[in-house]
PDB file of C-alpha atoms in Angstrom:
ATOM      1  CA  GLN A   1     120.357 102.335 100.708  1.00  0.00           C
ATOM      2  CA  VAL A   2     117.373 101.750 103.002  1.00  0.00           C
ATOM      3  CA  GLN A   3     116.442  98.654 104.954  1.00  0.00           C
ATOM      4  CA  ILE A   4     113.036  97.944 106.492  1.00  0.00           C
ATOM      5  CA  VAL A   5     112.755  95.305 109.208  1.00  0.00           C
ATOM      6  CA  GLU A   6     109.497  94.145 110.790  1.00  0.00           C
ATOM      7  CA  SER A   7     108.989  92.108 113.925  1.00  0.00           C
ATOM      8  CA  GLY A   8     106.250  91.035 116.295  1.00  0.00           C
ATOM      9  CA  GLY A   9     104.186  88.557 114.331  1.00  0.00           C
ATOM     10  CA  GLY A  10     103.111  85.205 115.680  1.00  0.00           C
ATOM     11  CA  LEU A  11     100.232  82.993 116.716  1.00  0.00           C
ATOM     12  CA  VAL A  12      97.495  84.477 118.867  1.00  0.00           C
ATOM     13  CA  GLN A  13      94.044  83.332 119.932  1.00  0.00           C
ATOM     14  CA  PRO A  14      90.908  85.150 118.777  1.00  0.00           C
ATOM     15  CA  GLY A  15      90.316  88.165 120.979  1.00  0.00           C
ATOM     16  CA  GLY A  16      93.998  88.506 121.746  1.00  0.00           C
ATOM     17  CA  SER A  17      96.494  91.256 120.964  1.00  0.00           C
ATOM     18  CA  LEU A  18      99.780  91.648 119.133  1.00  0.00           C
ATOM     19  CA  ARG A  19     102.088  94.581 118.508  1.00  0.00           C
ATOM     20  CA  LEU A  20     104.038  94.805 115.285  1.00  0.00           C
ATOM     21  CA  SER A  21     107.162  96.917 114.959  1.00  0.00           C
ATOM     22  CA  CYS A  22     108.971  98.226 111.916  1.00  0.00           C
ATOM     23  CA  ALA A  23     112.228 100.157 111.779  1.00  0.00           C
ATOM     24  CA  ALA A  24     114.005 101.787 108.874  1.00  0.00           C
ATOM     25  CA  SER A  25     117.747 102.252 108.602  1.00  0.00           C
ATOM     26  CA  GLY A  26     120.213 103.487 106.022  1.00  0.00           C
ATOM     27  CA  SER A  27     120.716 106.726 104.144  1.00  0.00           C
ATOM     28  CA  ILE A  28     117.516 108.384 105.332  1.00  0.00           C
ATOM     29  CA  SER A  29     116.897 112.075 104.886  1.00  0.00           C
ATOM     30  CA  THR A  30     113.180 112.332 105.548  1.00  0.00           C
ATOM     31  CA  ILE A  31     110.393 109.884 106.264  1.00  0.00           C
ATOM     32  CA  LEU A  32     107.203 111.209 104.730  1.00  0.00           C
ATOM     33  CA  SER A  33     104.674 108.534 105.622  1.00  0.00           C
ATOM     34  CA  MET A  34     104.514 105.015 107.013  1.00  0.00           C
ATOM     35  CA  GLY A  35     102.028 102.207 107.093  1.00  0.00           C
ATOM     36  CA  TRP A  36     101.049  98.598 107.048  1.00  0.00           C
ATOM     37  CA  HIS A  37      99.450  96.409 104.406  1.00  0.00           C
ATOM     38  CA  ARG A  38      98.437  92.805 104.800  1.00  0.00           C
ATOM     39  CA  GLN A  39      97.825  89.877 102.513  1.00  0.00           C
ATOM     40  CA  ALA A  40      95.602  87.038 103.599  1.00  0.00           C
ATOM     41  CA  PRO A  41      95.754  83.630 101.911  1.00  0.00           C
ATOM     42  CA  GLY A  42      93.948  83.784  98.576  1.00  0.00           C
ATOM     43  CA  LYS A  43      93.165  87.491  98.896  1.00  0.00           C
ATOM     44  CA  HIS A  44      94.547  90.725  97.507  1.00  0.00           C
ATOM     45  CA  SER A  45      96.782  92.922  99.575  1.00  0.00           C
ATOM     46  CA  GLU A  46      94.891  95.577 101.533  1.00  0.00           C
ATOM     47  CA  LEU A  47      95.781  98.703 103.440  1.00  0.00           C
ATOM     48  CA  VAL A  48      95.627  98.190 107.188  1.00  0.00           C
ATOM     49  CA  ALA A  49      96.768 101.574 108.451  1.00  0.00           C
ATOM     50  CA  SER A  50      98.928 104.540 107.499  1.00  0.00           C
ATOM     51  CA  ILE A  51     100.271 107.652 109.184  1.00  0.00           C
ATOM     52  CA  ILE A  52     101.598 110.926 107.783  1.00  0.00           C
ATOM     53  CA  ASN A  53     104.844 111.744 109.554  1.00  0.00           C
ATOM     54  CA  ASN A  54     104.663 115.524 109.885  1.00  0.00           C
ATOM     55  CA  SER A  55     100.962 115.815 110.786  1.00  0.00           C
ATOM     56  CA  GLY A  56     100.370 112.494 112.499  1.00  0.00           C
ATOM     57  CA  ALA A  57      97.179 112.046 110.487  1.00  0.00           C
ATOM     58  CA  THR A  58      96.119 108.418 110.345  1.00  0.00           C
ATOM     59  CA  ASN A  59      94.030 106.278 108.038  1.00  0.00           C
ATOM     60  CA  TYR A  60      92.642 102.807 108.704  1.00  0.00           C
ATOM     61  CA  GLY A  61      91.084 100.069 106.637  1.00  0.00           C
ATOM     62  CA  ASP A  62      87.391  99.617 107.428  1.00  0.00           C
ATOM     63  CA  SER A  63      87.897  96.109 108.769  1.00  0.00           C
ATOM     64  CA  VAL A  64      90.329  97.207 111.493  1.00  0.00           C
ATOM     65  CA  LYS A  65      88.892 100.553 112.612  1.00  0.00           C
ATOM     66  CA  GLY A  66      88.439 100.674 116.366  1.00  0.00           C
ATOM     67  CA  ARG A  67      90.663  97.634 116.925  1.00  0.00           C
ATOM     68  CA  PHE A  68      94.083  98.572 115.504  1.00  0.00           C
ATOM     69  CA  THR A  69      96.198 101.622 116.294  1.00  0.00           C
ATOM     70  CA  ILE A  70      99.168 102.873 114.309  1.00  0.00           C
ATOM     71  CA  SER A  71     101.857 104.947 115.988  1.00  0.00           C
ATOM     72  CA  LYS A  72     105.408 106.123 115.295  1.00  0.00           C
ATOM     73  CA  ASP A  73     108.677 107.003 116.947  1.00  0.00           C
ATOM     74  CA  ASN A  74     110.602 109.499 114.836  1.00  0.00           C
ATOM     75  CA  ALA A  75     113.775 109.112 116.871  1.00  0.00           C
ATOM     76  CA  LYS A  76     113.889 105.427 115.948  1.00  0.00           C
ATOM     77  CA  ASN A  77     112.525 105.730 112.389  1.00  0.00           C
ATOM     78  CA  ALA A  78     109.934 103.280 113.599  1.00  0.00           C
ATOM     79  CA  VAL A  79     106.259 102.615 113.108  1.00  0.00           C
ATOM     80  CA  TYR A  80     104.106 100.326 115.208  1.00  0.00           C
ATOM     81  CA  LEU A  81     100.782  98.556 114.827  1.00  0.00           C
ATOM     82  CA  GLN A  82      98.897  97.669 117.996  1.00  0.00           C
ATOM     83  CA  MET A  83      96.316  95.032 117.144  1.00  0.00           C
ATOM     84  CA  ASN A  84      93.562  94.283 119.654  1.00  0.00           C
ATOM     85  CA  SER A  85      90.473  92.083 119.538  1.00  0.00           C
ATOM     86  CA  LEU A  86      92.065  89.998 116.843  1.00  0.00           C
ATOM     87  CA  LYS A  87      89.877  87.827 114.629  1.00  0.00           C
ATOM     88  CA  PRO A  88      90.706  84.840 112.425  1.00  0.00           C
ATOM     89  CA  ASP A  89      90.092  87.110 109.405  1.00  0.00           C
ATOM     90  CA  ASP A  90      93.085  89.179 110.521  1.00  0.00           C
ATOM     91  CA  THR A  91      95.365  86.277 109.659  1.00  0.00           C
ATOM     92  CA  GLY A  92      97.913  87.121 107.001  1.00  0.00           C
ATOM     93  CA  VAL A  93     101.352  88.439 106.234  1.00  0.00           C
ATOM     94  CA  TYR A  94     101.734  92.017 107.391  1.00  0.00           C
ATOM     95  CA  TYR A  95     104.061  94.245 105.411  1.00  0.00           C
ATOM     96  CA  CYS A  96     105.471  97.512 106.643  1.00  0.00           C
ATOM     97  CA  TRP A  97     106.258 100.317 104.232  1.00  0.00           C
ATOM     98  CA  GLN A  98     107.849 103.693 104.713  1.00  0.00           C
ATOM     99  CA  ASN A  99     107.904 106.481 102.134  1.00  0.00           C
ATOM    100  CA  ILE A 100     111.429 107.827 102.443  1.00  0.00           C
ATOM    101  CA  ARG A 101     113.493 110.489 100.783  1.00  0.00           C
ATOM    102  CA  VAL A 102     117.089 109.335 100.896  1.00  0.00           C
ATOM    103  CA  GLN A 103     120.055 111.596 101.477  1.00  0.00           C
ATOM    104  CA  GLY A 104     120.739 113.528  98.275  1.00  0.00           C
ATOM    105  CA  GLY A 105     117.412 112.482  96.789  1.00  0.00           C
ATOM    106  CA  LEU A 106     114.640 114.718  95.532  1.00  0.00           C
ATOM    107  CA  ASP A 107     111.490 112.657  96.032  1.00  0.00           C
ATOM    108  CA  GLY A 108     110.297 110.004  98.405  1.00  0.00           C
ATOM    109  CA  ARG A 109     109.648 106.419  97.406  1.00  0.00           C
ATOM    110  CA  ASP A 110     108.161 103.438  99.172  1.00  0.00           C
ATOM    111  CA  TYR A 111     110.426 100.936 100.837  1.00  0.00           C
ATOM    112  CA  TRP A 112     108.903  97.634 101.953  1.00  0.00           C
ATOM    113  CA  GLY A 113     109.811  95.055 104.530  1.00  0.00           C
ATOM    114  CA  ASN A 114     109.759  91.310 103.934  1.00  0.00           C
ATOM    115  CA  GLY A 115     106.635  90.810 106.000  1.00  0.00           C
ATOM    116  CA  THR A 116     105.746  89.194 109.284  1.00  0.00           C
ATOM    117  CA  LEU A 117     103.142  86.444 109.648  1.00  0.00           C
ATOM    118  CA  VAL A 118     100.190  86.926 111.963  1.00  0.00           C
ATOM    119  CA  THR A 119      98.021  83.892 112.634  1.00  0.00           C
ATOM    120  CA  VAL A 120      94.819  84.206 114.637  1.00  0.00           C
ATOM    121  CA  ALA A 121      93.525  80.787 115.627  1.00  0.00           C
ATOM    122  CA  SER A 122      92.344  78.905 118.689  1.00  0.00           C
TER     123      SER A 122
END
């Protein structure tokens, strides 16, 4: 019913920038919130950033505050993650999620993308 597709990962040098994109498609009624998690090799998944759709309120993981910015485009059902001043510790697979109420549904649920790999190395 809903598909989530991420793009924008790749290899970048320390101190560089990348912009991740994520778009939802399908039988969407309402998008309630959106965000990004990441999983580094050998580590648990952690919240990177999230945004509430109607208020625009954002939340960031402590390790990325001041360096990453989450934004959205409601017309495109899209969420973005601008990553600046990247560090090797930012390396990992980044997963987009969107909490979506589908057409005819009552409650929202999380839909996840397949992930995009970000590698920060010189």
